[in-house]
Coordinates of C-alpha atoms and ligand atoms in Angstrom, one line a residue:
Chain A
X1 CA -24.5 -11.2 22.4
X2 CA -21.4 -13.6 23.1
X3 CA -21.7 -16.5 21.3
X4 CA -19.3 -19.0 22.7
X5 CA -20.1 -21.9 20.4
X6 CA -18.9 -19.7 17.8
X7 CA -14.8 -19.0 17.2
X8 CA -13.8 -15.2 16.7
X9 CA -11.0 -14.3 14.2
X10 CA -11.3 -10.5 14.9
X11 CA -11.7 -8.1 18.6
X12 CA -12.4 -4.8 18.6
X13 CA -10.0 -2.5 20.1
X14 CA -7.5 -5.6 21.7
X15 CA -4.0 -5.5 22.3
X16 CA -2.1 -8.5 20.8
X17 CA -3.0 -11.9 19.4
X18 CA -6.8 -12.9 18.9
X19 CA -7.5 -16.6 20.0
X20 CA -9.6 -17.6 16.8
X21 CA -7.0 -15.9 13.9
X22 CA -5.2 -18.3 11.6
X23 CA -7.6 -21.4 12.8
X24 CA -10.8 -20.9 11.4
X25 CA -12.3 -24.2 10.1
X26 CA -15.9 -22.8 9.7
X27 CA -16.9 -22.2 6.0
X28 CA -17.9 -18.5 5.4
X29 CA -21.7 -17.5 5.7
X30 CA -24.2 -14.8 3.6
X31 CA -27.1 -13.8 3.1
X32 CA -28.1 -13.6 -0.3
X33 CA -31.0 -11.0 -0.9
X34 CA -32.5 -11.0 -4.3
X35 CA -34.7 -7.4 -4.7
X36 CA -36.3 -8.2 -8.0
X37 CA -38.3 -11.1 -6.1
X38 CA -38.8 -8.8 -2.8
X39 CA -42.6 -7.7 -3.0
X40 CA -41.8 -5.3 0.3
X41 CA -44.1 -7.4 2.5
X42 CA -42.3 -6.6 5.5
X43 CA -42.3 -10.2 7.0
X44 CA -38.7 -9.7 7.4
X45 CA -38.9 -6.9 9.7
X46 CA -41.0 -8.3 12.1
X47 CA -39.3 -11.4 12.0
X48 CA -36.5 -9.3 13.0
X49 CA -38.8 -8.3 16.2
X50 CA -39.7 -11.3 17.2
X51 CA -36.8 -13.6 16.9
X52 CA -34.9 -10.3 18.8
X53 CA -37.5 -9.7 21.0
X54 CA -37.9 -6.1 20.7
X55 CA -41.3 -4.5 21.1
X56 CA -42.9 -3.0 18.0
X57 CA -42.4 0.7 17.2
X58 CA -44.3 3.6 16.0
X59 CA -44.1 3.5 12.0
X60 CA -44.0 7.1 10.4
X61 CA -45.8 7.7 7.0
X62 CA -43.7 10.0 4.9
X63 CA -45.6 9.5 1.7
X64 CA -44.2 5.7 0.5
X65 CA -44.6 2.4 1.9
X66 CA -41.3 2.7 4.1
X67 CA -41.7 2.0 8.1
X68 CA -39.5 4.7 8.8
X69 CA -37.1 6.5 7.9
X70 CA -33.5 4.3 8.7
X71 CA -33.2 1.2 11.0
X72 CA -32.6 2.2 14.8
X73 CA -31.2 0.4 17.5
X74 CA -34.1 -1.4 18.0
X75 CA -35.2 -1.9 14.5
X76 CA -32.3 -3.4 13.1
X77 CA -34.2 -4.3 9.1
X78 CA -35.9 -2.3 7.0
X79 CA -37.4 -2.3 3.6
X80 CA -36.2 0.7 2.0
X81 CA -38.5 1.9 -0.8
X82 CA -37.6 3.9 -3.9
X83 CA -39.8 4.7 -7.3
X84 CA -37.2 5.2 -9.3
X85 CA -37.5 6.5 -13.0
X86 CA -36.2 4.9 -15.7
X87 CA -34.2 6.7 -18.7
X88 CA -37.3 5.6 -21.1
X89 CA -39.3 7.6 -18.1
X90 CA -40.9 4.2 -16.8
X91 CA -41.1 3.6 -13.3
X92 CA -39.9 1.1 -11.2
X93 CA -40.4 0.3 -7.0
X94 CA -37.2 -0.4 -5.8
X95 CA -37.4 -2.5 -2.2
X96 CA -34.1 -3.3 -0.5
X97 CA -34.0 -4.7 2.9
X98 CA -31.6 -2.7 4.7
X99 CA -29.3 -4.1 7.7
X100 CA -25.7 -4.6 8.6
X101 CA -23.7 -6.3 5.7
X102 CA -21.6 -8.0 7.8
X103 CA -18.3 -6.6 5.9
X104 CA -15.3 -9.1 5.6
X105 CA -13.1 -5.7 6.6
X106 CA -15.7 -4.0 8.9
X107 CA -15.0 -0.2 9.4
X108 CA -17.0 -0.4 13.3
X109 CA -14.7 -2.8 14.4
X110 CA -11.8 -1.1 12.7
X111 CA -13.1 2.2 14.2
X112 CA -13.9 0.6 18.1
X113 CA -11.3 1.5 20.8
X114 CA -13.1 -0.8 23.4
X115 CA -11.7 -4.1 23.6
X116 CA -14.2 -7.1 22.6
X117 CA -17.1 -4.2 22.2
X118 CA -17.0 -6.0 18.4
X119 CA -16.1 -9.2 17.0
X120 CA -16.1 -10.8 13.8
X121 CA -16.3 -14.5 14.3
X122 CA -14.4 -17.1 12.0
X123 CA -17.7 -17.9 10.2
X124 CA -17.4 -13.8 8.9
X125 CA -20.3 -12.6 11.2
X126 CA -19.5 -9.8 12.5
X127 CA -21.6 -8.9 16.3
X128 CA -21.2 -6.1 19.0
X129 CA -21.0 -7.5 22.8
X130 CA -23.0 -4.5 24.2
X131 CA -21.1 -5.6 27.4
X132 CA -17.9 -4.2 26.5
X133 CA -18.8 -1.4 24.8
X134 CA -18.6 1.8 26.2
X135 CA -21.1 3.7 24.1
X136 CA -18.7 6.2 22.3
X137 CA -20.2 6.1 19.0
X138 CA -16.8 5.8 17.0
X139 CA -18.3 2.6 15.0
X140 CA -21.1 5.3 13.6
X141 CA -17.7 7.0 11.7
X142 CA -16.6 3.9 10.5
X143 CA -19.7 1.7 8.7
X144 CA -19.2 2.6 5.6
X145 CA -23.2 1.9 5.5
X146 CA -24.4 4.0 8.3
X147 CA -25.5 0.9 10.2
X148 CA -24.5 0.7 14.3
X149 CA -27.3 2.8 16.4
X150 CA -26.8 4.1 19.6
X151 CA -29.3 3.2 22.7
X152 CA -29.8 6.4 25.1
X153 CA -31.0 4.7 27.6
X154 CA -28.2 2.1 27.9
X155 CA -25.9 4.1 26.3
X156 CA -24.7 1.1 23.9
X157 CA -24.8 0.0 20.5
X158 CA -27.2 -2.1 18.5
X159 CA -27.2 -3.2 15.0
X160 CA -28.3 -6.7 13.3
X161 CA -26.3 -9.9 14.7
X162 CA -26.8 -12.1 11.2
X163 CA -28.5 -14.4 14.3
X164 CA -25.3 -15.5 15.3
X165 CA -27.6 -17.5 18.1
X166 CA -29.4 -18.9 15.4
X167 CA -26.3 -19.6 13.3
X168 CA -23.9 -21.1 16.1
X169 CA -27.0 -23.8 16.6
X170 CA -27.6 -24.3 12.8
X171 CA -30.3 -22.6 11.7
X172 CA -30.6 -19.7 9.4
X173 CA -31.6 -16.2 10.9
X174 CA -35.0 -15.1 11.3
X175 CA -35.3 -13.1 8.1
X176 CA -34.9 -15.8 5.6
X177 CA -37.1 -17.9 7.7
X178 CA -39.7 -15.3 7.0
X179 CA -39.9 -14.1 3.7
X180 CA -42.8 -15.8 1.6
X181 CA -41.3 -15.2 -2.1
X182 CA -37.7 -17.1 -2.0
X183 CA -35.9 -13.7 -2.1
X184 CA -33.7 -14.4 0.2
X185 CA -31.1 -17.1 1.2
X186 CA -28.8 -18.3 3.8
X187 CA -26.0 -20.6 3.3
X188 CA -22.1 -20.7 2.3
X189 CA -20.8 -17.2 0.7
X190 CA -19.7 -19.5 -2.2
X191 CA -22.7 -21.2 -2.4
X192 CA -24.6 -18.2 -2.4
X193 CA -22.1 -16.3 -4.6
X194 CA -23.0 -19.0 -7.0
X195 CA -27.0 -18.8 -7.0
X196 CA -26.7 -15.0 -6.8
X197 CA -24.5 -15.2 -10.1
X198 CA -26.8 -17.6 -11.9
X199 CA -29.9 -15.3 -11.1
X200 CA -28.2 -12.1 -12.6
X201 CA -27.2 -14.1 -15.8
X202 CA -31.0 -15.1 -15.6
X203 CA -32.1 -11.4 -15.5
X204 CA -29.8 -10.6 -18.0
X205 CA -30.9 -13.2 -20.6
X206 CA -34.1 -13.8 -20.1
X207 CA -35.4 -10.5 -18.5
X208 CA -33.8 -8.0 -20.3
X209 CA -32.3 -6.3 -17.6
X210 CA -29.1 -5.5 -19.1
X211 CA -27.3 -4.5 -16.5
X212 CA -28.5 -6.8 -13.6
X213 CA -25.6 -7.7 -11.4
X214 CA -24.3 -9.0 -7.9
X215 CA -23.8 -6.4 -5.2
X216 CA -20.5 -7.6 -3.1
X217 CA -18.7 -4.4 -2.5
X218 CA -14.7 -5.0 -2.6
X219 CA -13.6 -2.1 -1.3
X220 CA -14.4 -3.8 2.0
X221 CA -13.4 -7.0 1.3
X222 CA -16.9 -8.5 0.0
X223 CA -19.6 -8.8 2.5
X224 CA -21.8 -11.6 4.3
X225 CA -24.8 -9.5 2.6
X226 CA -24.9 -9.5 -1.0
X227 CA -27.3 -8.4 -2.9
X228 CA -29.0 -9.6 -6.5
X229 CA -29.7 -5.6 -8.4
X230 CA -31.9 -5.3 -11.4
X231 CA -29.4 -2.5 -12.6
X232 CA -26.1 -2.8 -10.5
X233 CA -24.3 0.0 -12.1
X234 CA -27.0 1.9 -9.8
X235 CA -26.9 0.6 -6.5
X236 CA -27.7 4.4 -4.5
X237 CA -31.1 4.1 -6.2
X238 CA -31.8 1.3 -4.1
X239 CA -32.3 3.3 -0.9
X240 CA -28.8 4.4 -0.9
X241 CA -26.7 1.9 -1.2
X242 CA -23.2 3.2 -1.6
X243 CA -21.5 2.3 -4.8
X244 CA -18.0 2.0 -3.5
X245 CA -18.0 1.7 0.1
X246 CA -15.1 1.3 1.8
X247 CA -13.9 2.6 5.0
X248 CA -13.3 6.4 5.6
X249 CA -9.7 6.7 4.8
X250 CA -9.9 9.2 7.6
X251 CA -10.2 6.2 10.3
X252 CA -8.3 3.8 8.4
X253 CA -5.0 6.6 9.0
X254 CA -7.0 6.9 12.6
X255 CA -6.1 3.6 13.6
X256 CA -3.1 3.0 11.4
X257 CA 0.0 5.1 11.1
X258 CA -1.6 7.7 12.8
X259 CA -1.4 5.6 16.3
X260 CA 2.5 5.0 15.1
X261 CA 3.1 8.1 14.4
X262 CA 1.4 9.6 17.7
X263 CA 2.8 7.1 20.2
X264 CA 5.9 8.0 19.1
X265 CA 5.7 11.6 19.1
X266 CA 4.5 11.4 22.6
X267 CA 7.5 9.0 23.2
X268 CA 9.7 10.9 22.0
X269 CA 8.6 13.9 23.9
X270 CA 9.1 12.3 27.3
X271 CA 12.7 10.6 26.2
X272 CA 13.2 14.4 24.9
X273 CA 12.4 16.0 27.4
X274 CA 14.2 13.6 30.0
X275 CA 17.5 13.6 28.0
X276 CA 17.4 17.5 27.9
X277 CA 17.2 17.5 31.9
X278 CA 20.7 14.9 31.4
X279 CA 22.4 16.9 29.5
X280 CA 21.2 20.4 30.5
X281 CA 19.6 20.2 34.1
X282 CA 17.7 22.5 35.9
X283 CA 17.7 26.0 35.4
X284 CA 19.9 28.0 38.2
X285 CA 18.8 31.5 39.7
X286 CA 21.2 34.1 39.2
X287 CA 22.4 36.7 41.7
X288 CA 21.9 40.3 40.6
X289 CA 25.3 41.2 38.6
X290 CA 26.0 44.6 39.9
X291 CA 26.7 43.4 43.1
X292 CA 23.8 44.5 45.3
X293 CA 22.8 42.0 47.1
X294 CA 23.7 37.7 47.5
X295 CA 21.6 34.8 46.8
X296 CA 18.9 34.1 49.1
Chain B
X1 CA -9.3 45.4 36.6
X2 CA -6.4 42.2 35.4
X3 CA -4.7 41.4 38.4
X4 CA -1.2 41.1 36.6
X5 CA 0.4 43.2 38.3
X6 CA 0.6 42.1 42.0
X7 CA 2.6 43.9 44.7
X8 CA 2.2 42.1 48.1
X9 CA 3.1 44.1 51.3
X10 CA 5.7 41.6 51.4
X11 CA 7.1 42.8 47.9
X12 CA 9.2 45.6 48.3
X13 CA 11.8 44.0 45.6
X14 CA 15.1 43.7 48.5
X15 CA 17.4 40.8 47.8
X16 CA 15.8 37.4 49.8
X17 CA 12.4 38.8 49.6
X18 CA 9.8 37.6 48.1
X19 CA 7.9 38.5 45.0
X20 CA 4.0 37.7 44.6
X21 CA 3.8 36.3 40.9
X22 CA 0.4 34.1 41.6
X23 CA -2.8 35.1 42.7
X24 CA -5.1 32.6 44.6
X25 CA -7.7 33.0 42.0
X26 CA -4.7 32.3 39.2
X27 CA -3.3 29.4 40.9
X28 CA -6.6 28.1 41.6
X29 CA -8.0 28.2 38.3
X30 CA -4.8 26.8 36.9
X31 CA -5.2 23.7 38.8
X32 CA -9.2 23.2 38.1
X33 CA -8.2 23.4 34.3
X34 CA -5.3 21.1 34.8
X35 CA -7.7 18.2 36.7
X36 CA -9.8 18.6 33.9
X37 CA -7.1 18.3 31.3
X38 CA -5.6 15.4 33.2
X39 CA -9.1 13.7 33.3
X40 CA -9.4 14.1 29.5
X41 CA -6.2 13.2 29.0
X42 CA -6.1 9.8 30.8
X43 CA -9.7 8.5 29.4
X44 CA -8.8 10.1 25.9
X45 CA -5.6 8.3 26.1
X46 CA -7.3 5.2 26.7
X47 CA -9.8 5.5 23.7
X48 CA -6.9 6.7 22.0
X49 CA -5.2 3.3 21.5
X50 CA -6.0 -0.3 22.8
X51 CA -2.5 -0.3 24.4
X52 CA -3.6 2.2 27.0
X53 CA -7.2 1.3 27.3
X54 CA -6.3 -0.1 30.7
X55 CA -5.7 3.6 31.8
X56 CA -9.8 3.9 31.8
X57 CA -10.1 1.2 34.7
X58 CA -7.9 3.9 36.9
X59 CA -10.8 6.1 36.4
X60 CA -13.8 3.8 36.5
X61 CA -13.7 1.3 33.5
X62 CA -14.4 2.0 29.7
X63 CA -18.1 2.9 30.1
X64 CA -17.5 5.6 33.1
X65 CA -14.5 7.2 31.4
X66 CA -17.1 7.4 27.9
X67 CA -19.8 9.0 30.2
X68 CA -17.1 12.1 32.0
X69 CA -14.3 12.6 29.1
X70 CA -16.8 14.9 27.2
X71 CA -18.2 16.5 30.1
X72 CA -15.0 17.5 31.7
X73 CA -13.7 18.2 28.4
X74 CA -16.1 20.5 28.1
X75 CA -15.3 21.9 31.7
X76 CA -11.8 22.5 30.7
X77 CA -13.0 24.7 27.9
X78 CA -14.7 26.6 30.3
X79 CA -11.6 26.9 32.5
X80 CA -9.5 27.6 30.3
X81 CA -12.0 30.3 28.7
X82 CA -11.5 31.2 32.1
X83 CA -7.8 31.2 32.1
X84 CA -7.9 33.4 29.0
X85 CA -10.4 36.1 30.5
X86 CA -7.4 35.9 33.3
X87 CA -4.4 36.3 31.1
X88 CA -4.9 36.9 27.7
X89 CA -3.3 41.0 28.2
X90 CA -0.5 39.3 30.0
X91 CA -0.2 36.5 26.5
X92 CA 0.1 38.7 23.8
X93 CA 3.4 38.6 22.1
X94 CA 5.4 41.6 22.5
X95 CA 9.2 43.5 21.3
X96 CA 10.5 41.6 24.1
X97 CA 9.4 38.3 23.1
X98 CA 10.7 39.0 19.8
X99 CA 14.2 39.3 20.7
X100 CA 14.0 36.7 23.1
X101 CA 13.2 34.4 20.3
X102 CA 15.7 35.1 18.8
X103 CA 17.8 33.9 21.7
X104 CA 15.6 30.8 22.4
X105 CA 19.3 28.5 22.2
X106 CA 20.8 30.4 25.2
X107 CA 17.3 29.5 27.0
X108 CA 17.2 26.0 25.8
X109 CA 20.7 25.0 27.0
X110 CA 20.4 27.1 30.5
X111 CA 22.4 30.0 29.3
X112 CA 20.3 32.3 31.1
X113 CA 23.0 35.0 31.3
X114 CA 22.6 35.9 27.7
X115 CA 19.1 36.0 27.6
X116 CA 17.0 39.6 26.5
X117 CA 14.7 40.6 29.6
X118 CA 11.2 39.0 29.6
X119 CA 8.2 40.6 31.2
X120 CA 5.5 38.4 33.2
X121 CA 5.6 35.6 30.8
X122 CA 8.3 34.2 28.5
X123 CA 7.8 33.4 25.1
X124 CA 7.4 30.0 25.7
X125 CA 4.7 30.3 28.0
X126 CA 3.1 32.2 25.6
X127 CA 3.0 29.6 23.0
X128 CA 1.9 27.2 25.4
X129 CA -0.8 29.3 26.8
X130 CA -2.1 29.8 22.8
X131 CA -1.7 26.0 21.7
X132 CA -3.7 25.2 24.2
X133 CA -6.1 28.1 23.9
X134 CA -6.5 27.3 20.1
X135 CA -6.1 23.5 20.9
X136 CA -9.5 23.9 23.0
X137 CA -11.6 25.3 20.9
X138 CA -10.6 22.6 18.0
X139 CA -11.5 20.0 20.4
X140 CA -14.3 21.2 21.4
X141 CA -16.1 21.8 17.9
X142 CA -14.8 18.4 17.0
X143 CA -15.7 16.9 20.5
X144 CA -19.3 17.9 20.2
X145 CA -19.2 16.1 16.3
X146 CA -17.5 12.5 17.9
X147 CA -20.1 13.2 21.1
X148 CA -23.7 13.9 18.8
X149 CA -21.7 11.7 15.8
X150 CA -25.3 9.9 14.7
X151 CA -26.8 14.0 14.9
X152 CA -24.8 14.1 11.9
X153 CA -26.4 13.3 8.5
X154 CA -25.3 10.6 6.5
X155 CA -25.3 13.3 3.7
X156 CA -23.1 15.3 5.6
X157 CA -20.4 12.3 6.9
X158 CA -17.9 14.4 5.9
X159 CA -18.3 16.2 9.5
X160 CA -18.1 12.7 11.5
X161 CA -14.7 12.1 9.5
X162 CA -13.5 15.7 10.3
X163 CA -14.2 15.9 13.8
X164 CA -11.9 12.3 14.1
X165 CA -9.2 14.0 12.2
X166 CA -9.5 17.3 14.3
X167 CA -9.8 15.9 17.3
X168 CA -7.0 13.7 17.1
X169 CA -4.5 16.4 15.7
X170 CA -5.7 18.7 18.2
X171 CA -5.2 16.4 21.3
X172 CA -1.6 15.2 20.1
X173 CA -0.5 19.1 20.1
X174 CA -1.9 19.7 23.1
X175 CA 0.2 16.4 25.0
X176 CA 3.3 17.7 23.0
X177 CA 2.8 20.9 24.8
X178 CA 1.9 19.5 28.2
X179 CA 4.6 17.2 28.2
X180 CA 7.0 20.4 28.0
X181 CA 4.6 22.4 30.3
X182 CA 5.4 19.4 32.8
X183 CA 8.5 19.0 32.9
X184 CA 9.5 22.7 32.8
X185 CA 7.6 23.3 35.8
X186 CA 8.2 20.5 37.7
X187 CA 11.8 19.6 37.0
X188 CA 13.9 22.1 35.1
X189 CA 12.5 25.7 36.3
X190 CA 13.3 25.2 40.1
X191 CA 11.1 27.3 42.3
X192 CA 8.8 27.8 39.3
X193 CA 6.2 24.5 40.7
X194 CA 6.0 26.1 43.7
X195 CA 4.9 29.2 42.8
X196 CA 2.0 28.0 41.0
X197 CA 1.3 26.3 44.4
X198 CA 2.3 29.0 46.6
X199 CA 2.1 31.8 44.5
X200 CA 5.4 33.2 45.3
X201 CA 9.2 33.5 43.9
X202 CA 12.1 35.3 45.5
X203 CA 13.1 38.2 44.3
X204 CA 16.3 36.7 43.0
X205 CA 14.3 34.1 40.9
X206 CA 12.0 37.0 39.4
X207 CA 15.1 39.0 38.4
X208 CA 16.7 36.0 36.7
X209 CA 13.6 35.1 34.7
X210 CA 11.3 37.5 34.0
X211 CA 13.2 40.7 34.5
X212 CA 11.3 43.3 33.4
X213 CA 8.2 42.1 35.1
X214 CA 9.8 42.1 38.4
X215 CA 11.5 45.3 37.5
X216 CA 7.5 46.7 36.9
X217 CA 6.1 44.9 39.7
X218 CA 8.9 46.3 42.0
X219 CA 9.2 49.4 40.7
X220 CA 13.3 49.2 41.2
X221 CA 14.0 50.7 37.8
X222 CA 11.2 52.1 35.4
X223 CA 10.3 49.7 32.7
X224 CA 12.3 50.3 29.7
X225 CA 9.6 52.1 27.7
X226 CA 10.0 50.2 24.6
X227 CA 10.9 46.7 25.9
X228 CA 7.9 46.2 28.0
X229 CA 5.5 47.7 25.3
X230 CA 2.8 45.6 23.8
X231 CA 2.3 44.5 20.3
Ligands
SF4_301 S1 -22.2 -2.8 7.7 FE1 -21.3 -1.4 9.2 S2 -21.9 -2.3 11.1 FE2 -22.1 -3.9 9.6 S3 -20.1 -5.0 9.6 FE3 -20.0 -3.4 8.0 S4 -19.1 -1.7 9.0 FE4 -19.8 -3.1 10.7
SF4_302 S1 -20.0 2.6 20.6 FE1 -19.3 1.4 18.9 S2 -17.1 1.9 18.8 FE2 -17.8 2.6 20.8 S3 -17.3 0.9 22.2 FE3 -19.5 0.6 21.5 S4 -19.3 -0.7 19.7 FE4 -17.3 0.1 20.1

């Protein structure tokens, strides 16, 4: 959805300058999700509905308390459930609500060749204008988080927008809105980086979970999701969240040197080919040698 | 029964006559695969780098171009299936293309004089016709990853990110060899664009560049056993 209150610092497949770059005066925004308070009630996701307006779907049961089994175009948050066993052979109920992370480097936009299809705006929210997309799925090999879903019907892509409506008006999105314990939080990425930092050393302290950390992935330049783990040397047990994501190396050479590279071979080719025909010109037809008969 | 071999009443091989080298049913099916190509080209072109993505408003806007370039894409595989069911016994490399390799300089800078004989196709033509025979099939298997991308399992991404890498590598070879395909037919083989349109080359023409084919198809000398051999 275009947000025009809201400055944009990066476009999606565009040729030259982007009108927002270089004069962003809005502060970043996160969301701060803290799973050791999540109790997996859901309110979230139909938050989510609502505020989006999409109609509710059929839920599948696959033997745990999850909706279904990933987030789809029109179910952009979902608790993701895992009982995960402990080395002492304990268990414990991971919940993690799963959406787009909202990547300071996002791989979709990286990975889109339509132009404006994506933006990120200056506030670090990063939204797909399904108006200028063009459907070809190349965002779905560049989330580093398996995140954009694809629309059939409409042929267009769909993931969660941070409520950049709600944002660009002041209010925090729908999700934190929602959620009855306090596990999540909406405000400045330093302010947040700061309470999400103070509840790990709390965990670590005071609740003997050793290795409880702050999920806020560098490898694609920290994200506008961040996440509070009770073991954060773990993360995949959370539903699979990937330890290291950054994006495919594959479509970072894609839309890097390999353009260079390619654009000048194909260059190259037709100033080849075009200098050849200079210095060589066309090929003549030659009259039989032994005499027996002229040219045409 | 490969139609290769084509003698028209008109061919009887005398100097100013004319030599049939191009069916209908060739020329035809060269021109369906090349509208598709051209198609594929232009809209992949234009997802290809946000430089060019102007080129997919020539052919409908972004969306439209999404919608056809894997259809026709897969449409040219067909064709050019098609083209290979046509000519593949008239591709393969043989003695002759061997020592005209060897030669390829005197072809390159027009010294056509010192050229070994060539039968129906020159070497060249024959790498063309393989790189993009090959060049299909890779896009195709990597086509139908980018087109059914979210098909793929996360646990199996490895696919998504092959298929962009194929695809891509595939596509570039291909244009490299279209661009020389081009501008060999059009501009620097005279008489060679219109016999793809036509069908038909003089006899002159026939001598000059594929000699031992028009020696077969004219039956003026018999093939030199060994030079127009196969394999
Ligand atoms: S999580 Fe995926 S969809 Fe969301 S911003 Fe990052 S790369 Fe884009
Ligand atoms: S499908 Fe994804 S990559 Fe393709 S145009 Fe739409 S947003 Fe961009």
């Amino acid at each position: 959805m275009s947000q025009a209150t809201l400055a944009i610092k990066k476009i999606s497949g565009h040729p030259g300058p982007v009108p927002g770059a270089g004069v962003e005066r809005d502060y970043q925004v996160a969301k701060l999700i803290d799973t050791t308070t999540c109790i997996g009630c859901k309110a979230c996701e139909v938050a989510c509905l609502e505020w989006n307006g999409y109609p509710f779907t059929e839920t599948s049961f696959d033997n745990s308390y999850q909706t279904m089994p990933s987030t789809t175009w029109k179910y952009w948050n979902l608790i993701k459930f895992n009982e995960h066993e402990r080395e002492d052979g304990t268990l414990q109920l991971l919940m993690r609500k799963d959406q787009c992370m909202h990547c300071a480097d996002p791989g979709c936009l990286a990975a889109c060749p339509a132009d404006g299809a994506i933006v990120q705006y200056t506030n670090g929210i990063v939204d797909f204008q399904q108006q200028n997309c063009i459907g070809c799925g190349y965002c779905v090999s560049g989330c580093p988080f398996d995140i954009p879903k694809f629309n059939p019907e409409t042929k267009k892509m769909f993931k969660c927008t941070l409520c950049a409506d709600r944002v660009s008006v002041g209010l925090e999105p729908a999700c934190i809105k929602s959620c009855p314990t306090g596990c999540l939080h909406f405000g400045s990425k330093e302010d947040m980086s700061f309470m999400a930092e103070s509840r790990a050393k709390q965990l670590r302290e005071h609740f003997g979970f050793e290795k409880a950390g702050v999920y806020d992935p560098p490898g694609v330049g920290g994200t506008g999701v961040i996440y509070v783990l009770h073991d954060v040397t773990n993360p995949e047990a959370y539903g699979g969240l990937p330890k290291d994501p950054h994006i495919p190396w594959v479509v970072r050479f894609w839309k890097g040197p390999a353009k260079w590279i390619g654009n000048l071979a194909m260059l190259f080719g037709v100033i080849g080919v075009t200098l050849h025909y200079f210095r060589f010109g066309p090929k003549e037809v030659h009259p039989p040698k032994n005499g027996d008969g002229g040219k045409p | 029964m490969s139609t290769h071999v084509v003698s028209s009443p008109r061919t009887t091989g005398q100097p100013g006559q004319r030599v049939l080298r191009y069916t209908l049913n060739e020329r035809i099916h060269h021109w369906v695969g090349f509208l598709f190509y051209l198609y594929c080209l232009i809209t992949g072109l234009a997802f290809w780098s946000p430089y060019m993505y102007w080129l997919a408003a020539l052919v409908g806007g972004g969306p439209t171009a999404r919608f056809w370039h894997p259809i026709l894409g897969v449409c040219f595989a067909v064709s050019m299936f098609w083209m290979y069911k046509m000519w593949d016994r008239d591709m393969q490399i043989t003695e002759a293309d061997r020592r005209w390799k060897a030669a390829i300089k005197n072809y390159v800078e027009n010294d056509d004089q010192n050229l070994p004989p060539e039968g129906r196709f020159n070497y060249g033509q024959k790498l063309f016709f393989w790189l993009m025979f090959y060049g299909i099939i890779f896009l195709l298997l990597s086509g139908i990853g980018l087109w059914f991308v979210e098909d793929i399992p996360w646990s199996l991404r490895w696919l998504r990110y092959l298929s962009v890498a194929v695809h891509v590598t595939a596509a570039l070879a291909t244009i490299g060899g279209f661009i020389i395909h081009v501008y060999m037919g059009t501009a620097m083989v005279r008489g060679g664009f219109t016999s793809i349109i036509r069908g038909e080359v003089t006899a002159d023409w026939a001598r000059t560049h594929h000699r031992l084919w028009y020696e077969e198809v004219t039956k003026r000398q018999p093939p030199p056993g060994e030079a127009g051999s196969r394999k």
